[in-house]
Amino acid sequence: MDYSRFLSVEAKRFANASLAGLVHRFAGVDGVISLAAGLPPAEAFPVTELTARTVDGQDVTLGSEGRQAYLAQQYNFNPKGYDPLLKWLRNLTVELHGVQVANAPAQGPVVVKKKEPGTAAGGPGGDTAAAVALTVAAAATPPPPPPPAEAEAVTASGAGGTGGATAAAPAGPTDAESAAVAVAVAVAATTQASPEAPVRDLVLTSGAIHAIFAIISCLTDPGDTIVVDEYTYTHALECVFLPRGLRLLPIRGDREGLDAEDLDRQLQLATAEAAAGRGACRRPRLLYTIPTGHNPTGAVMGEQRKRRILEVCEAHDLLILEDDAYYWLYYPYGGESGDNPGDVERGEAEAEAEVEKGELEGRGGSIALARGGIRVPGLEGLPPSLLHLDTCGRVIRVDTFSKLLGPGYRLGWITAPSPLAAKLANWVQASTVGPCSVTQVLVAKLLQQWGMDGFKAYVRKLQGLYASRAAMAHAAVSAHLGDLAEWQAPHAGMFMWIQIPGDLDEGALLDALVAAKVVVVPGSMFATRGLQATLGWAAAPTQPTQPQQHQQQQLEEGTRQESVETGPRGPCCLRLSFAGCPPEDFREGVVRLANVIRAALLSRGAQERG
């Protein structure tokens, strides 16, 4: 694909950073004496060793070995990032998404897909509830044996370390497993090895929002149209899209997120408007969406929905910005393992005690904790991404360590077709000269120490933690808001999206909640309809499925003001986060929320009766 037609004026002007390229080209080459770089000498740095300790007591030390303490304090002149971390993430990308990645090992990982027993299609994540079993050659380590076939037990009580006790892995693959690998190779060859499938590469960034900013800067110009969910990530909306001067084309959503048919309909209308020269509409060329654990709605996009969106974008010649920050926090089975949701915490405590005594045996695959424990998919069961399903090179994917390790690391990465990756790397060099070197070197060392098996165990434990919090939140909301609001149980991410019928005034409700000392995020903060930058059509308007009590964006001043609308407002929407506060605080917050909603509904009923 020729990507030049998608580039912004800014990106077209970018040239390679010549000095950085020269320094990086000869860095570490035996026998070369470099008089080129303006690098501080090692003797100028104040720190000779950095040590971090994980929650399970492992020390991660950056010292003289591999000059890691030096590299953590020095410029990194590879425009795409720190080489050891890039290598590790490239391997991971091949494993998870089955795409061709530049500089990945010649003997790359094999992607094996298999259905989990008892998993119904059309559940959370659509027909992607099938587990994906993956084997990978980790950086600098031999490939581990395939995982055992039965369930593994891990705890959901925390996210640190490598989790509970596991059974010994088998010595090697069985005949059946070898046959499955052979089939998988053939499947992978037909899905991602077509002549049109591009080679991708990675670019490290200072977190997801830095990655989004880079992509928007390289692929849009002020006045361009960007396609977005009708409710979307407010930080991207307020700090990137609107300041860039983009026009918004909102697409309605449902339980699976972005509605592919409304996307097709709105793009047809936008194309006609742009061709006719009416209004300020330019033909859209970029879609931004959050497919897993959507922020704010929590929706999980199913595989067939993703395939349809790819078809629509191919037909309308759009690129897709896949922002998948919550991909790792996927727990399609909720918090259930046969017990009631209210029993989850008891199960966590008991399972943790059993792990400490070595009584839970690990058996691979998805997990089921004894006595009220929580089943999670692990790395093997993450849903197929838009990147994985894309055979034409339309998807630019954003990942982040913010939800995986911690937001303070300020570290993320972009996976893009190689021609675009080069432009994005130039932009990152221009903005920050790359992410923090300390963070890159530390995270690379941590991942290398864990190895792929340790990383997989960490992800399972993280999923268990969030699954338990989600189950607790669903139980609390069910107990106290069951007759007051509508919602769906979360299956990924950190949020619940609450819809309150009754035409309540959002502002008055929020004031009452503040008085009750509970803070939630109003749905209008994420709304893309009703803004000055939002496009609308005189013919065939989209019928919104969510409230229209939104705010108006004043682009020239960068401020938001409430828009004036007539007619019924529809349900009032609130985003609740169950991740950051202790379970007992969340329950108390929901009790206060229920009391405020009940009082508001009674007050409104009294007003209507006159």
XYZ file of C-alpha atoms in Angstrom:
610
model
C 0.000 0.000 0.000
C 1.145 3.526 -0.778
C 0.875 5.330 2.564
C 1.948 8.726 1.245
C -1.667 9.737 0.622
C -2.381 9.366 4.338
C 0.542 11.461 5.589
C 0.085 14.912 7.063
C 1.939 17.897 5.674
C 4.115 17.733 8.784
C 5.006 14.061 8.257
C 5.833 14.615 4.594
C 8.391 17.195 5.643
C 10.119 14.852 8.072
C 13.600 13.691 7.167
C 15.555 11.052 9.022
C 17.482 12.340 12.033
C 20.872 12.163 10.352
C 23.121 12.652 13.395
C 21.163 10.162 15.512
C 21.263 7.682 12.640
C 25.014 8.046 12.273
C 25.654 7.543 15.981
C 23.332 4.554 16.224
C 24.766 2.926 13.109
C 28.237 2.571 14.608
C 27.362 2.226 18.291
C 28.953 -0.912 19.751
C 30.690 -1.921 16.515
C 33.990 -3.635 17.340
C 37.085 -1.652 16.488
C 35.236 1.580 15.713
C 36.399 4.733 17.491
C 33.546 7.224 17.414
C 34.415 10.900 17.507
C 30.916 11.769 16.291
C 28.547 11.806 19.231
C 28.165 14.488 21.864
C 27.659 11.934 24.622
C 28.549 12.531 28.283
C 31.206 10.059 29.464
C 30.283 7.309 31.888
C 32.391 8.999 34.560
C 30.038 11.983 34.477
C 27.026 9.972 35.633
C 26.242 9.970 39.374
C 24.744 6.457 39.588
C 26.679 3.221 39.128
C 23.883 0.787 40.015
C 20.096 0.831 40.099
C 18.117 -1.928 41.829
C 14.367 -2.472 41.851
C 12.658 -5.189 43.878
C 9.479 -6.888 42.706
C 6.633 -7.783 45.035
C 7.768 -11.404 45.105
C 11.289 -10.422 46.182
C 13.178 -10.568 42.879
C 15.913 -7.951 42.461
C 16.200 -6.305 39.049
C 19.630 -4.687 38.945
C 21.087 -2.342 36.358
C 24.828 -2.280 36.931
C 28.064 -2.819 35.084
C 26.857 -5.989 33.353
C 26.049 -5.028 29.797
C 26.760 -1.421 30.793
C 23.103 -1.232 31.811
C 23.536 1.521 34.431
C 25.393 3.563 31.809
C 22.766 2.963 29.106
C 19.979 3.896 31.539
C 21.542 7.353 31.942
C 22.606 7.923 28.329
C 20.879 9.063 25.153
C 19.340 6.270 23.106
C 19.953 7.093 19.469
C 17.892 4.301 17.954
C 14.861 6.309 16.755
C 12.603 3.320 17.449
C 13.800 2.665 20.999
C 16.139 0.608 23.182
C 17.222 -2.430 21.177
C 16.816 -5.191 23.830
C 13.304 -3.988 24.678
C 12.397 -3.696 21.009
C 13.603 -7.258 20.447
C 11.483 -8.586 23.305
C 8.375 -6.699 22.173
C 8.823 -7.696 18.547
C 8.845 -11.336 19.620
C 5.740 -10.741 21.736
C 3.984 -9.022 18.824
C 4.636 -11.981 16.526
C 3.326 -14.326 19.211
C 0.165 -12.420 20.035
C -0.833 -11.072 16.646
C 0.747 -13.419 14.104
C 2.060 -10.640 11.858
C 5.360 -10.190 10.068
C 7.604 -7.910 12.121
C 10.894 -6.393 10.991
C 13.976 -7.782 12.717
C 11.990 -10.542 14.425
C 13.805 -13.908 14.733
C 14.003 -16.026 11.588
C 12.458 -18.926 13.500
C 9.484 -16.969 14.671
C 6.740 -18.034 17.045
C 3.837 -20.167 15.957
C 0.257 -19.127 16.527
C -2.065 -22.013 17.425
C -5.791 -21.437 17.809
C -8.025 -23.891 19.568
C -11.495 -23.808 21.082
C -11.789 -24.081 24.815
C -14.183 -26.778 26.044
C -17.539 -25.339 26.986
C -16.899 -21.887 25.484
C -19.880 -20.558 23.605
C -19.497 -18.366 20.556
C -21.080 -14.986 20.840
C -20.136 -14.537 24.493
C -17.861 -11.773 25.719
C -15.654 -10.857 22.806
C -18.100 -12.497 20.352
C -16.812 -15.659 18.765
C -13.309 -14.839 19.991
C -13.961 -16.513 23.316
C -11.951 -19.383 21.849
C -8.613 -19.537 23.588
C -5.483 -18.874 21.586
C -2.626 -21.146 22.611
C 0.707 -19.638 21.729
C 4.297 -20.788 21.893
C 7.129 -18.336 21.432
C 10.889 -18.166 21.471
C 11.605 -15.591 24.150
C 14.534 -13.230 23.664
C 17.807 -14.978 24.477
C 15.990 -18.114 25.703
C 15.012 -21.381 24.019
C 11.328 -21.873 23.185
C 9.342 -23.285 26.114
C 7.349 -26.478 25.646
C 3.660 -26.120 24.793
C 1.424 -25.517 27.825
C -0.314 -28.516 29.378
C -3.888 -29.068 28.353
C -5.713 -28.843 31.661
C -6.547 -25.872 33.862
C -3.940 -24.055 35.912
C -4.548 -22.553 39.307
C -3.279 -19.095 40.140
C -4.384 -16.544 42.663
C -6.367 -13.413 41.983
C -5.212 -11.639 45.102
C -2.522 -9.519 43.505
C -0.622 -8.707 40.342
C 3.001 -9.002 41.333
C 5.484 -11.754 40.734
C 4.864 -14.867 38.798
C 1.866 -16.190 40.679
C 1.027 -19.444 42.360
C 2.570 -22.881 42.183
C 2.505 -24.607 38.824
C 2.928 -28.203 37.774
C 6.037 -29.252 35.906
C 5.764 -28.771 32.146
C 5.840 -31.868 29.939
C 9.140 -32.794 28.350
C 7.939 -32.118 24.832
C 4.913 -31.912 22.529
C 2.687 -34.900 21.955
C 1.881 -36.147 18.450
C -1.446 -34.329 18.654
C 0.225 -31.097 19.704
C 2.791 -31.406 16.904
C -0.037 -31.900 14.433
C -1.794 -28.819 15.830
C 1.367 -26.773 15.343
C 1.631 -27.961 11.741
C -1.972 -26.943 11.103
C -1.346 -23.588 12.747
C 1.614 -22.894 10.477
C -0.633 -23.457 7.468
C -3.353 -21.233 8.922
C -0.885 -18.469 9.698
C 0.495 -18.700 6.182
C -2.944 -18.121 4.681
C -3.975 -15.314 7.024
C -0.907 -13.079 7.222
C 1.474 -14.088 4.453
C -0.511 -12.686 1.522
C 1.462 -10.390 -0.824
C -0.581 -7.447 0.461
C 0.240 -8.066 4.120
C 2.954 -5.571 5.032
C 5.913 -6.013 7.314
C 5.309 -4.113 10.549
C 7.728 -2.576 12.980
C 7.585 -1.109 16.474
C 8.295 2.349 17.848
C 8.622 2.936 21.597
C 6.795 5.964 23.015
C 6.268 7.709 26.328
C 2.948 5.971 26.959
C -0.235 5.580 24.917
C -1.223 9.247 24.707
C 2.228 10.070 23.311
C 1.699 7.321 20.724
C -1.756 8.648 19.834
C -0.371 12.170 19.517
C 2.376 10.894 17.205
C -0.097 9.063 14.959
C -2.510 11.997 14.793
C 0.343 14.381 13.997
C 1.650 12.174 11.197
C -1.686 11.192 9.652
C -3.963 14.242 9.981
C -3.898 17.935 9.209
C -5.985 20.614 10.952
C -9.496 20.536 9.530
C -9.376 16.826 8.672
C -12.164 14.482 9.731
C -11.468 11.727 12.264
C -13.980 8.932 12.861
C -14.605 8.183 16.550
C -16.990 6.339 18.879
C -19.873 8.518 20.067
C -18.317 8.173 23.524
C -14.528 8.057 23.552
C -11.386 8.511 25.633
C -11.674 12.069 26.891
C -7.922 12.714 27.165
C -7.417 11.909 23.479
C -10.472 14.010 22.630
C -9.558 17.085 24.668
C -5.744 16.990 24.450
C -5.131 15.656 20.932
C -8.091 15.614 18.529
C -9.671 18.981 19.306
C -6.458 21.001 19.762
C -5.292 19.547 16.427
C -8.364 21.179 14.871
C -9.933 17.907 13.727
C -13.592 17.530 12.856
C -15.305 14.600 14.580
C -17.516 12.011 12.894
C -19.143 10.062 15.750
C -20.374 6.497 15.283
C -22.958 4.993 17.582
C -22.154 1.976 19.692
C -23.765 -1.035 21.306
C -22.745 -3.843 23.661
C -19.802 -4.697 21.370
C -18.621 -1.142 20.907
C -18.443 0.594 17.527
C -21.400 -0.251 15.263
C -19.932 -1.342 11.912
C -23.139 -0.697 9.967
C -23.476 2.837 11.298
C -19.791 3.308 10.435
C -20.519 2.326 6.835
C -23.584 4.574 6.689
C -21.835 7.617 8.132
C -18.811 7.183 5.869
C -21.073 7.068 2.834
C -22.700 10.313 3.941
C -19.341 11.918 4.714
C -17.957 10.938 1.320
C -20.992 12.431 -0.413
C -20.726 15.651 1.624
C -17.018 15.990 0.873
C -17.514 15.291 -2.847
C -20.273 17.899 -3.025
C -18.121 20.449 -1.243
C -20.783 21.089 1.370
C -19.850 22.281 4.824
C -16.467 21.683 6.433
C -16.299 17.933 5.852
C -13.167 16.403 4.370
C -13.222 12.760 3.391
C -12.235 10.784 6.514
C -9.008 8.801 6.382
C -8.567 7.644 10.000
C -10.734 5.759 12.525
C -9.908 5.815 16.244
C -11.378 3.062 18.411
C -10.778 1.141 21.651
C -11.766 -2.501 21.047
C -11.110 -4.156 24.434
C -12.543 -2.812 27.693
C -13.594 0.391 25.947
C -13.093 3.635 27.846
C -15.679 4.672 29.007
C -18.265 1.996 28.161
C -16.262 -1.152 28.947
C -17.457 -2.822 25.727
C -15.487 -5.709 24.201
C -15.517 -5.935 20.412
C -16.132 -9.411 19.003
C -14.163 -10.976 16.170
C -16.936 -10.762 13.585
C -17.478 -7.097 14.469
C -13.758 -6.471 13.981
C -13.797 -8.236 10.623
C -16.741 -6.160 9.473
C -15.055 -2.921 10.562
C -11.974 -3.914 8.583
C -14.178 -4.546 5.535
C -15.824 -1.144 5.867
C -12.498 0.640 6.286
C -11.104 -1.183 3.259
C -14.116 -0.103 1.194
C -13.760 3.537 2.294
C -9.939 3.604 2.320
C -9.475 4.355 6.040
C -6.597 3.572 8.348
C -7.462 2.351 11.855
C -5.868 3.523 15.087
C -6.394 0.539 17.408
C -5.916 1.874 20.953
C -5.821 -1.307 23.045
C -4.576 -0.152 26.447
C -6.877 -2.608 28.271
C -6.097 -5.619 26.075
C -4.185 -7.365 28.852
C -7.051 -6.836 31.319
C -9.378 -9.280 29.569
C -11.444 -11.679 31.658
C -14.268 -13.051 29.464
C -15.543 -15.373 32.194
C -16.226 -12.470 34.580
C -15.507 -13.425 38.162
C -17.428 -16.667 38.046
C -16.289 -20.208 38.672
C -19.498 -21.739 39.934
C -19.940 -19.621 43.075
C -22.043 -16.502 43.451
C -20.267 -13.199 42.628
C -20.538 -12.243 46.287
C -18.334 -15.203 47.214
C -15.405 -14.032 45.096
C -13.480 -12.285 47.855
C -13.767 -15.309 50.127
C -12.439 -17.409 47.269
C -9.504 -15.047 46.747
C -8.428 -15.252 50.375
C -8.763 -19.015 50.527
C -6.945 -19.518 47.236
C -4.088 -17.280 48.341
C -3.711 -19.291 51.534
C -3.688 -22.509 49.518
C -1.040 -21.179 47.158
C 1.177 -20.311 50.099
C 0.830 -23.902 51.295
C 1.459 -25.234 47.783
C -1.964 -26.877 47.572
C -3.048 -25.511 44.193
C -1.612 -27.353 41.202
C -1.074 -25.489 37.940
C -2.396 -27.274 34.857
C -1.985 -24.746 32.008
C -4.531 -23.057 29.746
C -7.328 -21.040 31.301
C -7.598 -21.254 35.076
C -10.199 -22.124 37.667
C -9.476 -21.386 41.316
C -10.713 -23.798 43.931
C -13.554 -22.761 46.241
C -14.767 -19.524 44.734
C -11.727 -18.804 42.567
C -11.631 -16.957 39.259
C -11.071 -18.305 35.768
C -8.980 -16.134 33.420
C -7.755 -16.581 29.824
C -4.074 -15.792 30.306
C -1.906 -14.553 27.461
C -3.024 -17.563 25.430
C -6.681 -16.574 25.490
C -6.498 -12.897 24.555
C -8.889 -12.100 21.699
C -7.666 -11.694 18.105
C -6.785 -8.045 17.629
C -7.638 -5.843 14.681
C -3.906 -5.988 13.920
C -4.041 -9.782 13.759
C -7.084 -9.764 11.455
C -5.703 -7.046 9.165
C -4.135 -8.466 5.990
C -3.932 -5.174 4.085
C -1.895 -2.973 6.408
C -4.639 -0.615 7.598
C -4.193 -1.049 11.355
C -1.810 1.013 13.464
C -1.861 -0.420 16.962
C -1.076 1.297 20.267
C -0.068 -0.732 23.340
C 1.064 0.547 26.709
C 2.718 -0.651 29.887
C 0.484 1.744 31.853
C -2.166 -0.883 32.600
C 0.270 -3.794 32.310
C 3.081 -2.697 34.666
C 2.179 0.792 35.848
C 1.383 4.237 34.410
C 4.407 5.817 36.073
C 6.742 4.012 33.683
C 5.430 6.236 30.861
C 6.217 3.623 28.265
C 4.190 2.350 25.338
C 4.693 1.219 21.769
C 3.233 1.574 18.304
C 2.988 -1.312 15.830
C 2.643 0.010 12.294
C 3.526 -0.862 8.713
C 7.241 -0.215 8.321
C 6.926 2.905 6.105
C 4.684 4.539 8.714
C 6.850 3.296 11.600
C 9.791 5.221 10.148
C 7.776 8.449 10.055
C 6.439 7.887 13.572
C 9.965 7.262 14.850
C 11.025 10.605 13.358
C 8.161 12.313 15.168
C 9.106 10.697 18.491
C 12.708 11.823 18.013
C 11.485 15.353 17.382
C 9.224 15.405 20.432
C 11.201 13.634 23.179
C 14.310 12.011 21.619
C 12.608 8.786 22.707
C 11.157 7.554 25.999
C 13.078 7.715 29.276
C 16.218 5.559 29.049
C 15.966 4.465 32.697
C 12.477 3.120 32.095
C 13.380 1.350 28.864
C 16.437 -0.390 30.300
C 14.679 -1.321 33.566
C 11.603 -2.781 31.843
C 13.765 -4.700 29.381
C 15.765 -6.221 32.252
C 12.573 -7.133 34.151
C 11.055 -8.876 31.130
C 14.291 -10.713 30.394
C 14.490 -11.948 33.983
C 10.898 -13.126 33.922
C 11.223 -14.828 30.564
C 8.089 -15.612 28.596
C 6.821 -18.114 31.167
C 7.152 -15.578 33.980
C 5.473 -12.883 31.906
C 2.558 -15.188 31.108
C 2.139 -15.995 34.792
C 2.193 -12.291 35.623
C -0.532 -11.560 33.046
C -2.726 -14.352 34.443
C -2.382 -12.965 37.935
C -3.165 -9.456 36.717
C -6.282 -10.702 34.949
C -7.347 -12.516 38.108
C -7.019 -9.325 40.136
C -9.150 -7.310 37.718
C -11.667 -10.124 37.265
C -12.187 -10.256 41.014
C -12.625 -6.470 41.209
C -15.053 -6.573 38.275
C -17.110 -9.350 39.888
C -17.226 -7.416 43.151
C -18.337 -4.262 41.310
C -21.041 -6.109 39.386
C -22.325 -7.669 42.607
C -22.433 -4.275 44.353
C -24.212 -2.576 41.469
C -26.669 -5.476 41.170
C -27.465 -5.258 44.871
C -28.030 -1.491 45.037
C -28.812 -0.199 41.524
C -30.819 -3.106 40.162
C -34.087 -1.134 40.064
C -32.494 2.227 39.252
C -30.105 1.787 36.318
C -28.953 -0.375 33.428
C -25.447 -1.725 32.790
C -23.600 -4.761 31.512
C -21.178 -6.835 33.517
C -17.573 -5.893 32.682
C -15.413 -8.451 30.883
C -12.323 -6.322 30.322
C -10.756 -3.133 31.541
C -11.509 -1.004 34.591
C -14.924 0.564 34.070
C -18.683 0.096 34.345
C -21.008 2.226 32.234
C -24.206 3.028 34.127
C -27.311 4.317 32.314
C -30.009 5.875 34.495
C -33.424 6.252 32.845
C -35.824 8.960 33.922
C -34.566 12.085 32.159
C -32.510 13.235 35.134
C -30.539 16.451 35.056
C -26.875 15.426 34.935
C -25.558 18.615 36.537
C -27.951 18.440 39.469
C -27.187 14.752 39.952
C -23.445 15.409 40.040
C -23.895 18.211 42.566
C -25.880 15.863 44.799
C -23.195 13.187 44.469
C -20.486 15.637 45.484
C -22.569 16.569 48.517
C -22.769 12.845 49.340
C -18.960 12.654 49.006
C -18.831 10.299 46.053
C -17.270 11.226 42.713
C -18.093 9.645 39.356
C -17.396 10.732 35.779
C -20.387 12.063 33.819
C -21.008 10.513 30.436
C -21.032 13.936 28.798
C -17.305 14.242 29.478
C -16.702 11.470 26.905
C -19.344 12.584 24.419
C -18.419 13.474 20.854
C -21.898 14.601 19.812
C -22.972 18.168 20.477
C -19.479 19.647 20.099
C -18.684 22.498 17.744
C -16.186 20.225 15.987
C -18.760 17.446 15.429
C -20.057 16.918 11.918
C -23.776 16.417 11.310
C -25.905 15.752 8.256
C -29.141 17.353 7.128
C -30.254 14.043 5.633
C -30.461 10.623 7.267
C -29.152 11.665 10.693
C -27.879 8.996 13.044
C -30.327 8.191 15.808
C -28.304 8.217 19.020
C -28.675 5.336 21.411
C -27.155 7.267 24.317
C -27.943 10.621 25.970
C -27.595 13.892 24.105
C -26.845 16.081 27.141
C -23.390 16.979 25.928
C -21.061 19.940 25.874
C -19.903 22.352 23.173
C -16.240 22.716 22.326
C -14.892 26.164 21.568
C -11.898 25.239 19.417
C -10.443 28.702 19.191
C -10.290 29.004 23.002
C -9.776 25.357 23.883
C -12.655 25.431 26.412
C -15.847 23.417 26.782
C -19.298 24.871 27.325
C -22.644 23.171 27.735
C -24.696 22.967 24.551
C -28.380 23.838 24.587
C -30.617 21.066 23.331
C -34.330 20.506 23.163
C -36.420 17.409 23.603
C -35.892 14.423 25.894
C -32.387 14.013 27.153
C -32.504 10.228 27.353
C -30.745 8.249 30.065
C -28.079 9.917 32.155
C -24.798 8.003 31.875
C -22.035 7.654 34.448
C -18.661 5.914 34.339
C -17.660 4.047 37.480
C -14.090 2.795 37.962
C -13.768 -0.309 40.127
C -9.990 -0.592 39.762
C -8.464 2.061 41.943
C -10.378 1.942 45.210
C -10.650 -0.848 47.781
C -13.698 -3.104 47.364
C -15.304 -1.896 50.586
C -15.003 1.730 49.409
C -16.530 0.858 46.036
C -19.512 -0.786 47.738
C -20.044 2.223 49.981
C -19.764 4.530 46.984
C -22.448 2.556 45.141
C -24.727 2.749 48.202
C -24.342 6.544 48.222
C -24.892 6.678 44.477
C -28.103 4.650 44.818
C -29.409 6.968 47.545
C -28.744 10.052 45.413
C -30.368 8.546 42.297
C -33.403 7.427 44.279
C -33.818 10.891 45.781
C -33.451 12.531 42.347
C -36.081 10.249 40.819
C -38.496 10.920 43.702
C -37.938 14.661 43.349
C -38.537 14.539 39.608
C -41.700 12.489 40.098
C -43.015 15.013 42.592
C -42.336 17.861 40.133
C -44.173 16.069 37.337
C -47.193 15.479 39.559
C -47.283 19.197 40.150
